[in-house]
Short mmCIF file of C-alpha atoms in Angstrom, two decimals:
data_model
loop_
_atom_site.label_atom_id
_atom_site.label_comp_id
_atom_site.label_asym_id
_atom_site.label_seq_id
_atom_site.Cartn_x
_atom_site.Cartn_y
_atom_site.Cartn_z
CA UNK A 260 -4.17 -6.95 26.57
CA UNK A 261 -5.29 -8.11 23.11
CA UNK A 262 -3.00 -10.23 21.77
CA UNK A 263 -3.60 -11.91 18.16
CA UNK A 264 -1.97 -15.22 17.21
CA UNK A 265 1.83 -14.77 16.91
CA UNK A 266 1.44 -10.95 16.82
CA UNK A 267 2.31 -9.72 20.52
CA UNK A 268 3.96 -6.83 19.85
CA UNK A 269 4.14 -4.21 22.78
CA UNK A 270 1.29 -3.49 25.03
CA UNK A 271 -1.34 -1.60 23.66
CA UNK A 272 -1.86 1.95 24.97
CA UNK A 273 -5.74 3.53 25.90
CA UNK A 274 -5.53 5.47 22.45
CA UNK A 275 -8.89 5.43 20.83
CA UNK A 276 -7.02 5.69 17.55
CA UNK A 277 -5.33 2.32 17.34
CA UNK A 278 -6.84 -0.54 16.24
CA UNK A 279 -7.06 -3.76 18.05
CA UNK A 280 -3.82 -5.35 18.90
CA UNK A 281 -1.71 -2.54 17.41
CA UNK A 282 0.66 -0.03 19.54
CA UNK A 283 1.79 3.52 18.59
CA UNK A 284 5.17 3.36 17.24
CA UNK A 285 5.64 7.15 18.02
CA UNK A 286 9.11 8.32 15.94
CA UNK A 287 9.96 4.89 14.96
CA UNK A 288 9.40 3.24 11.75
CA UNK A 289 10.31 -0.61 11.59
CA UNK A 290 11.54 -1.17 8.36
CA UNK A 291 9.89 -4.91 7.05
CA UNK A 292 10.55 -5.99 3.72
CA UNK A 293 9.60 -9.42 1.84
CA UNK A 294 12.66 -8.55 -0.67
CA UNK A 295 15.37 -6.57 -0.23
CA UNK A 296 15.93 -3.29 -1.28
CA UNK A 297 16.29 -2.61 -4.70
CA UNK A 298 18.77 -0.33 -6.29
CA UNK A 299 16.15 1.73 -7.87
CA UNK A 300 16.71 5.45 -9.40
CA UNK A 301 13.96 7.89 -10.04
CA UNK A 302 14.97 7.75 -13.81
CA UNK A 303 14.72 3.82 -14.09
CA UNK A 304 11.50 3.83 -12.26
CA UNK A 305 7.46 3.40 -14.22
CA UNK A 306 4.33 3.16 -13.29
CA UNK A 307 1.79 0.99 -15.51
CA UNK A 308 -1.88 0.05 -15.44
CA UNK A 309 -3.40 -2.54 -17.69
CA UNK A 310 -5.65 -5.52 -17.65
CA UNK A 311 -9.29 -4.27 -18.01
CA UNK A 312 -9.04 -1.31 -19.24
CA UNK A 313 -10.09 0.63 -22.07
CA UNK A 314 -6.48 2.21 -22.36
CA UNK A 315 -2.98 0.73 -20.98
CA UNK A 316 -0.68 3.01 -19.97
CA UNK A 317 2.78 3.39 -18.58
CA UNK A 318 4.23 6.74 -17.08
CA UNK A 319 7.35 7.07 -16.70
CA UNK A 320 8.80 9.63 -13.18
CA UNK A 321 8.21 12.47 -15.16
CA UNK A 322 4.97 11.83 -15.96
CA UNK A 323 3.74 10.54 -12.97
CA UNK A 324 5.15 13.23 -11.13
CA UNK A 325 3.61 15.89 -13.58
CA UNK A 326 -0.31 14.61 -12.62
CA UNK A 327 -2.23 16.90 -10.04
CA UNK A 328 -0.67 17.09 -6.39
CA UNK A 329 -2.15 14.82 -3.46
CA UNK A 330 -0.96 13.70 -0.65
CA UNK A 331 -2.32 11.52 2.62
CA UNK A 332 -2.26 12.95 5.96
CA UNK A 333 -3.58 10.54 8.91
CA UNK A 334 -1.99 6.93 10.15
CA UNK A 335 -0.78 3.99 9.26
CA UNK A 336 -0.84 0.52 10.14
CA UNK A 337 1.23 -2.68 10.00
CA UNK A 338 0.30 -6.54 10.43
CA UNK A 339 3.00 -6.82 12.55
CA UNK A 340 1.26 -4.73 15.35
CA UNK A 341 2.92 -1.21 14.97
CA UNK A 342 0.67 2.11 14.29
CA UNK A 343 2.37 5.40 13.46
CA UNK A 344 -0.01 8.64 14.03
CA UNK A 345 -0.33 11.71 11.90
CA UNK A 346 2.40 10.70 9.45
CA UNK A 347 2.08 12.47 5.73
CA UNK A 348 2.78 11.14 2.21
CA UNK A 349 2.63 12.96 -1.11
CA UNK A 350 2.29 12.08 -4.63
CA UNK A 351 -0.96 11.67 -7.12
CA UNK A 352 -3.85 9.96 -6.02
CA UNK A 353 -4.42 6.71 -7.45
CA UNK A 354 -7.86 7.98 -9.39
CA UNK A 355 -5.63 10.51 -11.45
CA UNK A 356 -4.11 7.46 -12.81
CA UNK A 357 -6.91 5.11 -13.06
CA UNK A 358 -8.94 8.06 -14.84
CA UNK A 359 -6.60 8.18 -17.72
CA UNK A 360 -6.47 4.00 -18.83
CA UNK A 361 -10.65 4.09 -17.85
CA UNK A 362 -11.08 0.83 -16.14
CA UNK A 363 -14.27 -1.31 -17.58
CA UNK A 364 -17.00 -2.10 -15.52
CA UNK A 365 -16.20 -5.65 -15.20
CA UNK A 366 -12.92 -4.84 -13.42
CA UNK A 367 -13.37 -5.51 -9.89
CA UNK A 368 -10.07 -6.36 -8.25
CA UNK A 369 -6.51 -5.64 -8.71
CA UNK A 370 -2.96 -7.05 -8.33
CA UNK A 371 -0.33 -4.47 -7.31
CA UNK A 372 2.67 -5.75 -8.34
CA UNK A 373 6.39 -3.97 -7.45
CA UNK A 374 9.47 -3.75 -9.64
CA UNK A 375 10.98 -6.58 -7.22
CA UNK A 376 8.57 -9.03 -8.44
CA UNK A 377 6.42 -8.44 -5.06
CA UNK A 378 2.07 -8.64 -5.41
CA UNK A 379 -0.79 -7.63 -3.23
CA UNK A 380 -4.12 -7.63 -4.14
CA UNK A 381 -7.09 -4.89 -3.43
CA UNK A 382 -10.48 -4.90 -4.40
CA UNK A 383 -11.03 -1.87 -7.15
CA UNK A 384 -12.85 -0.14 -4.10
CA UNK A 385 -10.34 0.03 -1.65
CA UNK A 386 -8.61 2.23 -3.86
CA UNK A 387 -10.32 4.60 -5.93
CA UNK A 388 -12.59 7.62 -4.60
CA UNK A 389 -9.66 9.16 -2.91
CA UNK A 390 -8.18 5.89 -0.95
CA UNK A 391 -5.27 5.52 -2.50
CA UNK A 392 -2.10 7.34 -3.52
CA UNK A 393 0.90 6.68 -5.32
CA UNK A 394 3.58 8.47 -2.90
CA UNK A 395 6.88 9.86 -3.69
CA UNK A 396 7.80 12.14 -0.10
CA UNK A 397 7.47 11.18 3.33
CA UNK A 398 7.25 14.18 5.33
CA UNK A 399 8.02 16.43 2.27
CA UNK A 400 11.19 14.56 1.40
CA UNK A 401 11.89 11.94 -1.00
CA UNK A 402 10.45 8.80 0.29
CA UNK A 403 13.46 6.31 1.15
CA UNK A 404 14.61 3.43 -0.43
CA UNK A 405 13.85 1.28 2.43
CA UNK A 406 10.57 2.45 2.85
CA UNK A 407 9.85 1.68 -1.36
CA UNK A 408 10.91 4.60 -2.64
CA UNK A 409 11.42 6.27 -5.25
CA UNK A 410 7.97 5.89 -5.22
CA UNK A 411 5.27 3.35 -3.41
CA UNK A 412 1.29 2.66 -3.19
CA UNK A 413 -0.10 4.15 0.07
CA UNK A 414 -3.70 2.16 0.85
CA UNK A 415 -3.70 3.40 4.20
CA UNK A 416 -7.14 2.24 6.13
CA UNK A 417 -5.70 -1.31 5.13
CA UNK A 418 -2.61 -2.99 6.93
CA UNK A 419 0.68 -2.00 5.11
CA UNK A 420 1.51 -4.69 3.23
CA UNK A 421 -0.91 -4.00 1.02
CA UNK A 422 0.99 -0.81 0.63
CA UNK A 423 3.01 -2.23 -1.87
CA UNK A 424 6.55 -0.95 -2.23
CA UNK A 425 8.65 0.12 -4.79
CA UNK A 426 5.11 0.26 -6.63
CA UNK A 427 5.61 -1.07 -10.59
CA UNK A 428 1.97 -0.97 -11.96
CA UNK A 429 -2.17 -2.63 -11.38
CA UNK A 430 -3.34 -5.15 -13.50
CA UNK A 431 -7.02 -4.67 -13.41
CA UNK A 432 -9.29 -8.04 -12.88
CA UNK A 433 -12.84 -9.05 -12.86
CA UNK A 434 -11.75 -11.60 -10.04
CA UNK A 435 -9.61 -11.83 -7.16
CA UNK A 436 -6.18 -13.09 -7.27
CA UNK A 437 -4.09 -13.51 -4.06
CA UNK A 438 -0.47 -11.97 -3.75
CA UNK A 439 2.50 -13.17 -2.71
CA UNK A 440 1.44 -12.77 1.44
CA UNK A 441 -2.00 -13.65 0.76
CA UNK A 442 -1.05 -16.97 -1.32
CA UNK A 443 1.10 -17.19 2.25
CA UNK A 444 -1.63 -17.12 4.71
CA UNK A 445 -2.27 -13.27 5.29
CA UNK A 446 -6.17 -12.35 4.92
CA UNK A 447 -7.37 -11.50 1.55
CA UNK A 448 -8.22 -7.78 2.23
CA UNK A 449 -6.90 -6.74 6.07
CA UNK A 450 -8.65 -4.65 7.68
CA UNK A 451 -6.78 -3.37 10.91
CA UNK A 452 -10.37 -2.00 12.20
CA UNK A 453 -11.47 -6.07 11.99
CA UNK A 454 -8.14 -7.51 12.84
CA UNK A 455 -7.84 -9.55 9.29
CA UNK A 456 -4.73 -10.29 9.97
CA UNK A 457 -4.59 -14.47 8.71
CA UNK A 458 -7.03 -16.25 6.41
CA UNK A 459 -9.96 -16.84 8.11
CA UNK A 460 -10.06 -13.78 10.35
#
């Protein structure tokens, strides 16, 4: 059995779809939260981008939920050791919205940041080109509060807590700047395919 650091988790199954140290979570979906849940309506909710780009811009539920249909059909995976197979999100992909605020070519990085004050931060490639969605359904309902809705980031060949919940807005950076679990010891990008689970990995 593979077992990294403090993450032990269950025993990992022969399933050439999990990623070291991970198991398959099957129907279950831990629910693992920095913050807790905000009371957050669909009407109270926005989206913004800034930083470095050529045009800031904040869409409100409406708006967001007017851009072109996408949605994310594979797996996901958390730091904590669970996988969950085949699961489906829908919403806008994240290039619909960086398209309209056109980020400058110095931007390299960004900090995700949630309307509970939460950050994570991704480098620019990890999620444009169709690797990143801003998700409002789980399994064509509305996504739950627990799980960040009314609406979340979904970065889902990275571990899940870069899958910010409760998703606010990107601020756009020609540097990297480490979030609140990265300032806290978690690796800087976390890849579940490389186990970058701590710092160092």
């Amino acid at each position: 059995m593979n077992v990294t650091r403090a993450f032990t988790g269950r025993p990992r199954v022969d399933n050439a779809g999990l990623p070291p140290g991970q198991y398959d979570a099957g129907d279950d979906w831990p629910v693992l939260s920095a913050e807790v849940t905000p009371d957050l309506a669909p009407a109270d909710w926005t989206f913004r981008v800034d930083g470095l780009v050529a045009e800031p811009r904040t869409w409100d539920w409406e708006q967001a939920r007017a851009l072109p249909a996408s949605a994310y059909e594979g797996d996901i995976h958390c730091v904590t050791s669970w996988s969950k197979f085949g699961v489906r999100f829908g919403g806008a992909s994240l290039d619909a919205f960086l398209d309209a605020v056109r980020p400058d070519t110095s931007a390299t990085h960004v900090v995700a940041y949630s309307h509970t004050g939460y950050t994570t931060n991704l480098p620019l490639a990890d999620i444009t080109g169709g690797r990143a969605w801003i998700a409002w359904e789980y399994e064509g309902k509305p996504l739950p509060a627990e799980h960040g809705g009314p609406a979340r980031l979904i970065v889902p060949h990275l571990y899940f807590w870069k899958s910010a919940k409760w998703i606010a807005g990107l601020r756009l950076l020609d540097h990297d700047e480490p979030g609140f679990w990265e300032q806290n010891g978690y690796h800087a990008r976390g890849n579940p395919w490389e186990e970058q689970r701590y710092s160092g990995d």
